[in-house]
Amino acid sequence: MAAMKNDIESVLFSEEQLQDCVKRIAGEITRDFAGKEPVFVGVLKGSFIFIADLMRHVELNCSVDFMAVSSYGNKSTSTGAVKINKDLSADVEGKHVIMVEDILDSGLTLSYLTKYLQQRKPASISLVTLLDKPARRKADVKPDYVGFEIPDAFVVGYGLDFAEKYRNLPYIGILKPSVYE
Ligand code: IMP
Ligand code: MG
């Protein structure tokens, strides 16, 4: 852990701030989906810690499913096509789908996934993202629930990685540019 800490420039959100944020969003979802049984869909891998914490504070009958995606080569292509590595394991026709992402950056991933899931005829699709970097948006995606807006910096921890590392940090921190330069 000491070595990992040395790669962090500064802590953006502490464990306590993250938990307060998770509880706030869970409360909003509990209120907005009262009487419904939504399906939470986590976008792997980055959202795994957030969705686990979030669902624990949602007071509704609900289920969970996961999708795993990777971007096709150059992310700056205008199509934003993503490769589906793992699809939903159950049908969502007529269901209220709540997509859960770790971070909304260009928006290409969520824009593609939303269109893809729309074909399954869900009753509704809502988007939750823990972090939002609006400065870098390319696709027209508007999240329904946002944890925190952040500046254009590369962040890790609480599920977010750089080269598969740092997901296990309990807080979110800005990675030192020297790590990836
Ligand atoms: P986009 O919105 O399609 O550009 O992609 C969002 C995805 O890019 C996220 O799910 C993350 O996997 C990754 N990503 C974007 N910014 C960061 C960051 O600052 N740290 C870690 N992963 C990031
Ligand atoms: Mg991700």
JSON list of C-alpha atoms and ligand atoms in Angstrom, two decimals:
[
{"chain": "A", "resi": 1, "resn": "MET", "atom": "CA", "xyz": [0.00, 0.00, 0.00]},
{"chain": "A", "resi": 2, "resn": "ALA", "atom": "CA", "xyz": [2.87, 2.38, 0.77]},
{"chain": "A", "resi": 3, "resn": "ALA", "atom": "CA", "xyz": [4.18, 2.10, -2.80]},
{"chain": "A", "resi": 4, "resn": "MET", "atom": "CA", "xyz": [0.72, 2.80, -4.22]},
{"chain": "A", "resi": 5, "resn": "LYS", "atom": "CA", "xyz": [0.33, 5.87, -2.00]},
{"chain": "A", "resi": 6, "resn": "ASN", "atom": "CA", "xyz": [3.55, 7.32, -3.37]},
{"chain": "A", "resi": 7, "resn": "ASP", "atom": "CA", "xyz": [1.97, 7.40, -6.84]},
{"chain": "A", "resi": 8, "resn": "ILE", "atom": "CA", "xyz": [-0.91, 9.61, -5.67]},
{"chain": "A", "resi": 9, "resn": "GLU", "atom": "CA", "xyz": [-0.50, 13.36, -6.05]},
{"chain": "A", "resi": 10, "resn": "SER", "atom": "CA", "xyz": [-3.46, 14.28, -3.86]},
{"chain": "A", "resi": 11, "resn": "VAL", "atom": "CA", "xyz": [-6.62, 12.75, -2.43]},
{"chain": "A", "resi": 12, "resn": "LEU", "atom": "CA", "xyz": [-9.70, 14.13, -4.20]},
{"chain": "A", "resi": 13, "resn": "PHE", "atom": "CA", "xyz": [-12.38, 12.29, -2.21]},
{"chain": "A", "resi": 14, "resn": "SER", "atom": "CA", "xyz": [-11.88, 10.54, 1.10]},
{"chain": "A", "resi": 15, "resn": "GLU", "atom": "CA", "xyz": [-13.62, 7.31, 2.13]},
{"chain": "A", "resi": 16, "resn": "GLU", "atom": "CA", "xyz": [-16.04, 9.36, 4.21]},
{"chain": "A", "resi": 17, "resn": "GLN", "atom": "CA", "xyz": [-16.88, 11.76, 1.35]},
{"chain": "A", "resi": 18, "resn": "LEU", "atom": "CA", "xyz": [-17.46, 8.78, -0.95]},
{"chain": "A", "resi": 19, "resn": "GLN", "atom": "CA", "xyz": [-19.80, 7.11, 1.53]},
{"chain": "A", "resi": 20, "resn": "ASP", "atom": "CA", "xyz": [-21.79, 10.32, 2.05]},
{"chain": "A", "resi": 21, "resn": "CYS", "atom": "CA", "xyz": [-22.11, 10.68, -1.72]},
{"chain": "A", "resi": 22, "resn": "VAL", "atom": "CA", "xyz": [-23.18, 7.04, -2.19]},
{"chain": "A", "resi": 23, "resn": "LYS", "atom": "CA", "xyz": [-25.87, 7.43, 0.48]},
{"chain": "A", "resi": 24, "resn": "ARG", "atom": "CA", "xyz": [-27.18, 10.61, -1.13]},
{"chain": "A", "resi": 25, "resn": "ILE", "atom": "CA", "xyz": [-27.54, 8.96, -4.57]},
{"chain": "A", "resi": 26, "resn": "ALA", "atom": "CA", "xyz": [-29.05, 5.80, -3.04]},
{"chain": "A", "resi": 27, "resn": "GLY", "atom": "CA", "xyz": [-31.63, 7.99, -1.30]},
{"chain": "A", "resi": 28, "resn": "GLU", "atom": "CA", "xyz": [-32.52, 9.75, -4.56]},
{"chain": "A", "resi": 29, "resn": "ILE", "atom": "CA", "xyz": [-32.91, 6.41, -6.37]},
{"chain": "A", "resi": 30, "resn": "THR", "atom": "CA", "xyz": [-35.01, 4.96, -3.53]},
{"chain": "A", "resi": 31, "resn": "ARG", "atom": "CA", "xyz": [-37.33, 7.97, -3.81]},
{"chain": "A", "resi": 32, "resn": "ASP", "atom": "CA", "xyz": [-37.44, 8.15, -7.62]},
{"chain": "A", "resi": 33, "resn": "PHE", "atom": "CA", "xyz": [-38.09, 4.43, -8.12]},
{"chain": "A", "resi": 34, "resn": "ALA", "atom": "CA", "xyz": [-40.59, 3.93, -5.30]},
{"chain": "A", "resi": 35, "resn": "GLY", "atom": "CA", "xyz": [-42.96, 1.08, -6.19]},
{"chain": "A", "resi": 36, "resn": "LYS", "atom": "CA", "xyz": [-40.68, -0.15, -9.00]},
{"chain": "A", "resi": 37, "resn": "GLU", "atom": "CA", "xyz": [-38.14, -2.99, -9.14]},
{"chain": "A", "resi": 38, "resn": "PRO", "atom": "CA", "xyz": [-35.16, -1.63, -11.05]},
{"chain": "A", "resi": 39, "resn": "VAL", "atom": "CA", "xyz": [-32.24, -3.64, -12.45]},
{"chain": "A", "resi": 40, "resn": "PHE", "atom": "CA", "xyz": [-28.85, -2.16, -11.64]},
{"chain": "A", "resi": 41, "resn": "VAL", "atom": "CA", "xyz": [-26.38, -2.74, -14.47]},
{"chain": "A", "resi": 42, "resn": "GLY", "atom": "CA", "xyz": [-22.75, -2.24, -13.51]},
{"chain": "A", "resi": 43, "resn": "VAL", "atom": "CA", "xyz": [-20.26, -1.47, -16.26]},
{"chain": "A", "resi": 44, "resn": "LEU", "atom": "CA", "xyz": [-17.20, -3.58, -15.43]},
{"chain": "A", "resi": 45, "resn": "LYS", "atom": "CA", "xyz": [-14.69, -3.35, -14.14]},
{"chain": "A", "resi": 46, "resn": "GLY", "atom": "CA", "xyz": [-14.51, 0.21, -12.82]},
{"chain": "A", "resi": 47, "resn": "SER", "atom": "CA", "xyz": [-17.96, 0.33, -11.21]},
{"chain": "A", "resi": 48, "resn": "PHE", "atom": "CA", "xyz": [-17.70, -2.81, -9.07]},
{"chain": "A", "resi": 49, "resn": "ILE", "atom": "CA", "xyz": [-16.99, -1.11, -5.75]},
{"chain": "A", "resi": 50, "resn": "PHE", "atom": "CA", "xyz": [-19.38, 1.79, -6.31]},
{"chain": "A", "resi": 51, "resn": "ILE", "atom": "CA", "xyz": [-22.32, -0.42, -7.33]},
{"chain": "A", "resi": 52, "resn": "ALA", "atom": "CA", "xyz": [-21.75, -2.71, -4.33]},
{"chain": "A", "resi": 53, "resn": "ASP", "atom": "CA", "xyz": [-21.80, 0.24, -1.92]},
{"chain": "A", "resi": 54, "resn": "LEU", "atom": "CA", "xyz": [-24.68, 1.95, -3.72]},
{"chain": "A", "resi": 55, "resn": "MET", "atom": "CA", "xyz": [-27.01, -1.06, -3.72]},
{"chain": "A", "resi": 56, "resn": "ARG", "atom": "CA", "xyz": [-26.51, -1.58, 0.00]},
{"chain": "A", "resi": 57, "resn": "HIS", "atom": "CA", "xyz": [-28.23, 1.75, 0.63]},
{"chain": "A", "resi": 58, "resn": "VAL", "atom": "CA", "xyz": [-31.09, 1.38, -1.87]},
{"chain": "A", "resi": 59, "resn": "GLU", "atom": "CA", "xyz": [-34.29, 0.43, -0.07]},
{"chain": "A", "resi": 60, "resn": "LEU", "atom": "CA", "xyz": [-36.17, -1.18, -2.97]},
{"chain": "A", "resi": 61, "resn": "ASN", "atom": "CA", "xyz": [-36.64, -4.68, -4.36]},
{"chain": "A", "resi": 62, "resn": "CYS", "atom": "CA", "xyz": [-34.03, -4.70, -7.10]},
{"chain": "A", "resi": 63, "resn": "SER", "atom": "CA", "xyz": [-31.63, -6.92, -8.99]},
{"chain": "A", "resi": 64, "resn": "VAL", "atom": "CA", "xyz": [-28.13, -6.58, -10.35]},
{"chain": "A", "resi": 65, "resn": "ASP", "atom": "CA", "xyz": [-26.45, -7.51, -13.60]},
{"chain": "A", "resi": 66, "resn": "PHE", "atom": "CA", "xyz": [-23.15, -6.61, -15.25]},
{"chain": "A", "resi": 67, "resn": "MET", "atom": "CA", "xyz": [-21.74, -5.77, -18.65]},
{"chain": "A", "resi": 68, "resn": "ALA", "atom": "CA", "xyz": [-18.08, -5.68, -19.58]},
{"chain": "A", "resi": 69, "resn": "VAL", "atom": "CA", "xyz": [-16.90, -3.52, -22.44]},
{"chain": "A", "resi": 70, "resn": "SER", "atom": "CA", "xyz": [-13.68, -2.39, -24.02]},
{"chain": "A", "resi": 71, "resn": "SER", "atom": "CA", "xyz": [-13.18, 0.35, -26.55]},
{"chain": "A", "resi": 72, "resn": "TYR", "atom": "CA", "xyz": [-12.24, -0.52, -30.11]},
{"chain": "A", "resi": 73, "resn": "GLY", "atom": "CA", "xyz": [-8.73, 0.82, -30.65]},
{"chain": "A", "resi": 74, "resn": "ASN", "atom": "CA", "xyz": [-8.64, 4.59, -30.88]},
{"chain": "A", "resi": 75, "resn": "LYS", "atom": "CA", "xyz": [-11.21, 6.12, -28.53]},
{"chain": "A", "resi": 76, "resn": "SER", "atom": "CA", "xyz": [-11.17, 9.40, -30.42]},
{"chain": "A", "resi": 77, "resn": "THR", "atom": "CA", "xyz": [-13.04, 7.88, -33.39]},
{"chain": "A", "resi": 78, "resn": "SER", "atom": "CA", "xyz": [-16.42, 9.51, -33.82]},
{"chain": "A", "resi": 79, "resn": "THR", "atom": "CA", "xyz": [-18.40, 6.26, -33.82]},
{"chain": "A", "resi": 80, "resn": "GLY", "atom": "CA", "xyz": [-17.43, 5.45, -30.24]},
{"chain": "A", "resi": 81, "resn": "ALA", "atom": "CA", "xyz": [-18.16, 1.79, -30.92]},
{"chain": "A", "resi": 82, "resn": "VAL", "atom": "CA", "xyz": [-17.31, -0.42, -27.97]},
{"chain": "A", "resi": 83, "resn": "LYS", "atom": "CA", "xyz": [-16.73, -4.15, -27.87]},
{"chain": "A", "resi": 84, "resn": "ILE", "atom": "CA", "xyz": [-19.13, -6.05, -25.62]},
{"chain": "A", "resi": 85, "resn": "ASN", "atom": "CA", "xyz": [-17.03, -8.57, -23.71]},
{"chain": "A", "resi": 86, "resn": "LYS", "atom": "CA", "xyz": [-19.83, -9.64, -21.41]},
{"chain": "A", "resi": 87, "resn": "ASP", "atom": "CA", "xyz": [-23.50, -9.03, -22.07]},
{"chain": "A", "resi": 88, "resn": "LEU", "atom": "CA", "xyz": [-26.44, -8.99, -19.65]},
{"chain": "A", "resi": 89, "resn": "SER", "atom": "CA", "xyz": [-27.35, -12.38, -18.25]},
{"chain": "A", "resi": 90, "resn": "ALA", "atom": "CA", "xyz": [-31.11, -11.69, -18.12]},
{"chain": "A", "resi": 91, "resn": "ASP", "atom": "CA", "xyz": [-33.71, -10.07, -20.35]},
{"chain": "A", "resi": 92, "resn": "VAL", "atom": "CA", "xyz": [-34.49, -6.42, -19.49]},
{"chain": "A", "resi": 93, "resn": "GLU", "atom": "CA", "xyz": [-37.58, -5.98, -21.67]},
{"chain": "A", "resi": 94, "resn": "GLY", "atom": "CA", "xyz": [-40.12, -3.89, -19.74]},
{"chain": "A", "resi": 95, "resn": "LYS", "atom": "CA", "xyz": [-37.67, -3.36, -16.86]},
{"chain": "A", "resi": 96, "resn": "HIS", "atom": "CA", "xyz": [-36.33, -0.13, -15.38]},
{"chain": "A", "resi": 97, "resn": "VAL", "atom": "CA", "xyz": [-32.59, -0.26, -16.06]},
{"chain": "A", "resi": 98, "resn": "ILE", "atom": "CA", "xyz": [-30.16, 1.81, -13.98]},
{"chain": "A", "resi": 99, "resn": "MET", "atom": "CA", "xyz": [-26.72, 1.86, -15.60]},
{"chain": "A", "resi": 100, "resn": "VAL", "atom": "CA", "xyz": [-23.90, 2.40, -13.12]},
{"chain": "A", "resi": 101, "resn": "GLU", "atom": "CA", "xyz": [-20.54, 3.79, -14.27]},
{"chain": "A", "resi": 102, "resn": "ASP", "atom": "CA", "xyz": [-17.41, 4.80, -12.41]},
{"chain": "A", "resi": 103, "resn": "ILE", "atom": "CA", "xyz": [-16.62, 7.86, -14.53]},
{"chain": "A", "resi": 104, "resn": "LEU", "atom": "CA", "xyz": [-18.14, 9.68, -17.47]},
{"chain": "A", "resi": 105, "resn": "ASP", "atom": "CA", "xyz": [-15.37, 11.06, -19.62]},
{"chain": "A", "resi": 106, "resn": "SER", "atom": "CA", "xyz": [-15.92, 11.40, -23.39]},
{"chain": "A", "resi": 107, "resn": "GLY", "atom": "CA", "xyz": [-19.31, 9.76, -22.87]},
{"chain": "A", "resi": 108, "resn": "LEU", "atom": "CA", "xyz": [-18.76, 7.45, -25.83]},
{"chain": "A", "resi": 109, "resn": "THR", "atom": "CA", "xyz": [-19.08, 4.26, -23.76]},
{"chain": "A", "resi": 110, "resn": "LEU", "atom": "CA", "xyz": [-22.38, 5.17, -22.10]},
{"chain": "A", "resi": 111, "resn": "SER", "atom": "CA", "xyz": [-23.80, 6.67, -25.28]},
{"chain": "A", "resi": 112, "resn": "TYR", "atom": "CA", "xyz": [-23.10, 3.41, -27.14]},
{"chain": "A", "resi": 113, "resn": "LEU", "atom": "CA", "xyz": [-24.39, 1.20, -24.31]},
{"chain": "A", "resi": 114, "resn": "THR", "atom": "CA", "xyz": [-27.58, 3.21, -23.94]},
{"chain": "A", "resi": 115, "resn": "LYS", "atom": "CA", "xyz": [-28.38, 2.81, -27.63]},
{"chain": "A", "resi": 116, "resn": "TYR", "atom": "CA", "xyz": [-27.48, -0.88, -27.47]},
{"chain": "A", "resi": 117, "resn": "LEU", "atom": "CA", "xyz": [-29.76, -1.52, -24.47]},
{"chain": "A", "resi": 118, "resn": "GLN", "atom": "CA", "xyz": [-32.59, 0.54, -25.97]},
{"chain": "A", "resi": 119, "resn": "GLN", "atom": "CA", "xyz": [-32.99, -2.26, -28.54]},
{"chain": "A", "resi": 120, "resn": "ARG", "atom": "CA", "xyz": [-33.99, -4.62, -25.70]},
{"chain": "A", "resi": 121, "resn": "LYS", "atom": "CA", "xyz": [-37.05, -2.44, -25.03]},
{"chain": "A", "resi": 122, "resn": "PRO", "atom": "CA", "xyz": [-36.60, -1.66, -21.33]},
{"chain": "A", "resi": 123, "resn": "ALA", "atom": "CA", "xyz": [-39.29, 0.46, -19.64]},
{"chain": "A", "resi": 124, "resn": "SER", "atom": "CA", "xyz": [-36.62, 3.09, -18.94]},
{"chain": "A", "resi": 125, "resn": "ILE", "atom": "CA", "xyz": [-32.86, 3.60, -18.82]},
{"chain": "A", "resi": 126, "resn": "SER", "atom": "CA", "xyz": [-31.27, 5.84, -16.20]},
{"chain": "A", "resi": 127, "resn": "LEU", "atom": "CA", "xyz": [-27.59, 6.70, -15.89]},
{"chain": "A", "resi": 128, "resn": "VAL", "atom": "CA", "xyz": [-25.64, 6.93, -12.66]},
{"chain": "A", "resi": 129, "resn": "THR", "atom": "CA", "xyz": [-22.00, 7.96, -12.62]},
{"chain": "A", "resi": 130, "resn": "LEU", "atom": "CA", "xyz": [-19.86, 8.44, -9.57]},
{"chain": "A", "resi": 131, "resn": "LEU", "atom": "CA", "xyz": [-17.58, 10.94, -11.32]},
{"chain": "A", "resi": 132, "resn": "ASP", "atom": "CA", "xyz": [-18.22, 13.29, -14.21]},
{"chain": "A", "resi": 133, "resn": "LYS", "atom": "CA", "xyz": [-15.53, 15.04, -16.29]},
{"chain": "A", "resi": 134, "resn": "PRO", "atom": "CA", "xyz": [-17.80, 17.31, -18.37]},
{"chain": "A", "resi": 135, "resn": "ALA", "atom": "CA", "xyz": [-14.83, 19.14, -19.91]},
{"chain": "A", "resi": 136, "resn": "ARG", "atom": "CA", "xyz": [-13.99, 16.11, -22.05]},
{"chain": "A", "resi": 137, "resn": "ARG", "atom": "CA", "xyz": [-17.48, 15.22, -23.29]},
{"chain": "A", "resi": 138, "resn": "LYS", "atom": "CA", "xyz": [-17.76, 14.21, -26.97]},
{"chain": "A", "resi": 139, "resn": "ALA", "atom": "CA", "xyz": [-21.05, 12.32, -27.00]},
{"chain": "A", "resi": 140, "resn": "ASP", "atom": "CA", "xyz": [-24.31, 13.89, -25.90]},
{"chain": "A", "resi": 141, "resn": "VAL", "atom": "CA", "xyz": [-24.89, 11.96, -22.67]},
{"chain": "A", "resi": 142, "resn": "LYS", "atom": "CA", "xyz": [-26.70, 13.41, -19.69]},
{"chain": "A", "resi": 143, "resn": "PRO", "atom": "CA", "xyz": [-26.37, 11.41, -16.49]},
{"chain": "A", "resi": 144, "resn": "ASP", "atom": "CA", "xyz": [-29.42, 11.32, -14.21]},
{"chain": "A", "resi": 145, "resn": "TYR", "atom": "CA", "xyz": [-27.34, 10.95, -11.04]},
{"chain": "A", "resi": 146, "resn": "VAL", "atom": "CA", "xyz": [-23.82, 12.31, -10.56]},
{"chain": "A", "resi": 147, "resn": "GLY", "atom": "CA", "xyz": [-21.62, 11.86, -7.52]},
{"chain": "A", "resi": 148, "resn": "PHE", "atom": "CA", "xyz": [-19.03, 14.53, -8.16]},
{"chain": "A", "resi": 149, "resn": "GLU", "atom": "CA", "xyz": [-17.97, 16.71, -11.06]},
{"chain": "A", "resi": 150, "resn": "ILE", "atom": "CA", "xyz": [-14.20, 16.67, -11.39]},
{"chain": "A", "resi": 151, "resn": "PRO", "atom": "CA", "xyz": [-11.63, 18.64, -13.38]},
{"chain": "A", "resi": 152, "resn": "ASP", "atom": "CA", "xyz": [-9.71, 17.06, -16.26]},
{"chain": "A", "resi": 153, "resn": "ALA", "atom": "CA", "xyz": [-7.22, 14.98, -14.28]},
{"chain": "A", "resi": 154, "resn": "PHE", "atom": "CA", "xyz": [-6.52, 11.26, -14.29]},
{"chain": "A", "resi": 155, "resn": "VAL", "atom": "CA", "xyz": [-7.94, 9.71, -11.14]},
{"chain": "A", "resi": 156, "resn": "VAL", "atom": "CA", "xyz": [-7.66, 6.27, -9.58]},
{"chain": "A", "resi": 157, "resn": "GLY", "atom": "CA", "xyz": [-9.01, 4.31, -6.61]},
{"chain": "A", "resi": 158, "resn": "TYR", "atom": "CA", "xyz": [-12.42, 3.07, -5.42]},
{"chain": "A", "resi": 159, "resn": "GLY", "atom": "CA", "xyz": [-12.63, 0.85, -8.52]},
{"chain": "A", "resi": 160, "resn": "LEU", "atom": "CA", "xyz": [-10.86, 3.13, -10.99]},
{"chain": "A", "resi": 161, "resn": "ASP", "atom": "CA", "xyz": [-7.59, 1.91, -12.41]},
{"chain": "A", "resi": 162, "resn": "PHE", "atom": "CA", "xyz": [-4.52, 2.83, -14.32]},
{"chain": "A", "resi": 163, "resn": "ALA", "atom": "CA", "xyz": [-3.22, -0.26, -16.18]},
{"chain": "A", "resi": 164, "resn": "GLU", "atom": "CA", "xyz": [-5.39, -2.41, -13.85]},
{"chain": "A", "resi": 165, "resn": "LYS", "atom": "CA", "xyz": [-3.71, -1.04, -10.72]},
{"chain": "A", "resi": 166, "resn": "TYR", "atom": "CA", "xyz": [-4.99, 1.15, -7.85]},
{"chain": "A", "resi": 167, "resn": "ARG", "atom": "CA", "xyz": [-8.59, -0.14, -7.95]},
{"chain": "A", "resi": 168, "resn": "ASN", "atom": "CA", "xyz": [-8.24, -1.21, -4.32]},
{"chain": "A", "resi": 169, "resn": "LEU", "atom": "CA", "xyz": [-7.40, 2.23, -2.93]},
{"chain": "A", "resi": 170, "resn": "PRO", "atom": "CA", "xyz": [-10.29, 3.09, -0.57]},
{"chain": "A", "resi": 171, "resn": "TYR", "atom": "CA", "xyz": [-10.28, 6.76, -1.65]},
{"chain": "A", "resi": 172, "resn": "ILE", "atom": "CA", "xyz": [-10.09, 8.56, -5.02]},
{"chain": "A", "resi": 173, "resn": "GLY", "atom": "CA", "xyz": [-6.85, 10.31, -5.81]},
{"chain": "A", "resi": 174, "resn": "ILE", "atom": "CA", "xyz": [-5.16, 12.11, -8.67]},
{"chain": "A", "resi": 175, "resn": "LEU", "atom": "CA", "xyz": [-2.39, 9.98, -10.15]},
{"chain": "A", "resi": 176, "resn": "LYS", "atom": "CA", "xyz": [1.02, 11.62, -10.43]},
{"chain": "A", "resi": 177, "resn": "PRO", "atom": "CA", "xyz": [1.64, 12.32, -14.14]},
{"chain": "A", "resi": 178, "resn": "SER", "atom": "CA", "xyz": [5.13, 10.81, -13.72]},
{"chain": "A", "resi": 179, "resn": "VAL", "atom": "CA", "xyz": [3.43, 7.40, -13.36]},
{"chain": "A", "resi": 180, "resn": "TYR", "atom": "CA", "xyz": [1.99, 7.43, -16.88]},
{"chain": "A", "resi": 181, "resn": "GLU", "atom": "CA", "xyz": [4.24, 9.81, -18.78]},
{"chain": "B", "resi": 1, "resn": "IMP", "atom": "P1", "xyz": [-15.77, 7.38, -21.89]},
{"chain": "B", "resi": 1, "resn": "IMP", "atom": "O1", "xyz": [-16.81, 8.18, -21.13]},
{"chain": "B", "resi": 1, "resn": "IMP", "atom": "O2", "xyz": [-16.33, 6.53, -22.97]},
{"chain": "B", "resi": 1, "resn": "IMP", "atom": "O3", "xyz": [-14.64, 8.25, -22.37]},
{"chain": "B", "resi": 1, "resn": "IMP", "atom": "O4", "xyz": [-15.08, 6.32, -20.97]},
{"chain": "B", "resi": 1, "resn": "IMP", "atom": "C1", "xyz": [-15.18, 6.27, -19.62]},
{"chain": "B", "resi": 1, "resn": "IMP", "atom": "C2", "xyz": [-14.22, 5.19, -19.19]},
{"chain": "B", "resi": 1, "resn": "IMP", "atom": "O5", "xyz": [-12.85, 5.61, -19.36]},
{"chain": "B", "resi": 1, "resn": "IMP", "atom": "C3", "xyz": [-14.38, 4.91, -17.72]},
{"chain": "B", "resi": 1, "resn": "IMP", "atom": "O6", "xyz": [-15.31, 3.89, -17.48]},
{"chain": "B", "resi": 1, "resn": "IMP", "atom": "C4", "xyz": [-12.97, 4.55, -17.31]},
{"chain": "B", "resi": 1, "resn": "IMP", "atom": "O7", "xyz": [-12.75, 3.16, -17.52]},
{"chain": "B", "resi": 1, "resn": "IMP", "atom": "C5", "xyz": [-12.07, 5.30, -18.24]},
{"chain": "B", "resi": 1, "resn": "IMP", "atom": "N1", "xyz": [-11.57, 6.56, -17.63]},
{"chain": "B", "resi": 1, "resn": "IMP", "atom": "C6", "xyz": [-11.80, 7.81, -18.06]},
{"chain": "B", "resi": 1, "resn": "IMP", "atom": "N2", "xyz": [-11.19, 8.72, -17.26]},
{"chain": "B", "resi": 1, "resn": "IMP", "atom": "C7", "xyz": [-10.56, 8.00, -16.30]},
{"chain": "B", "resi": 1, "resn": "IMP", "atom": "C8", "xyz": [-9.75, 8.38, -15.16]},
{"chain": "B", "resi": 1, "resn": "IMP", "atom": "O8", "xyz": [-9.49, 9.56, -14.85]},
{"chain": "B", "resi": 1, "resn": "IMP", "atom": "N3", "xyz": [-9.26, 7.35, -14.41]},
{"chain": "B", "resi": 1, "resn": "IMP", "atom": "C9", "xyz": [-9.52, 6.04, -14.69]},
{"chain": "B", "resi": 1, "resn": "IMP", "atom": "N4", "xyz": [-10.28, 5.65, -15.74]},
{"chain": "B", "resi": 1, "resn": "IMP", "atom": "C10", "xyz": [-10.78, 6.62, -16.54]},
{"chain": "B", "resi": 2, "resn": "MG", "atom": "MG", "xyz": [-14.51, 1.84, -16.89]}
]
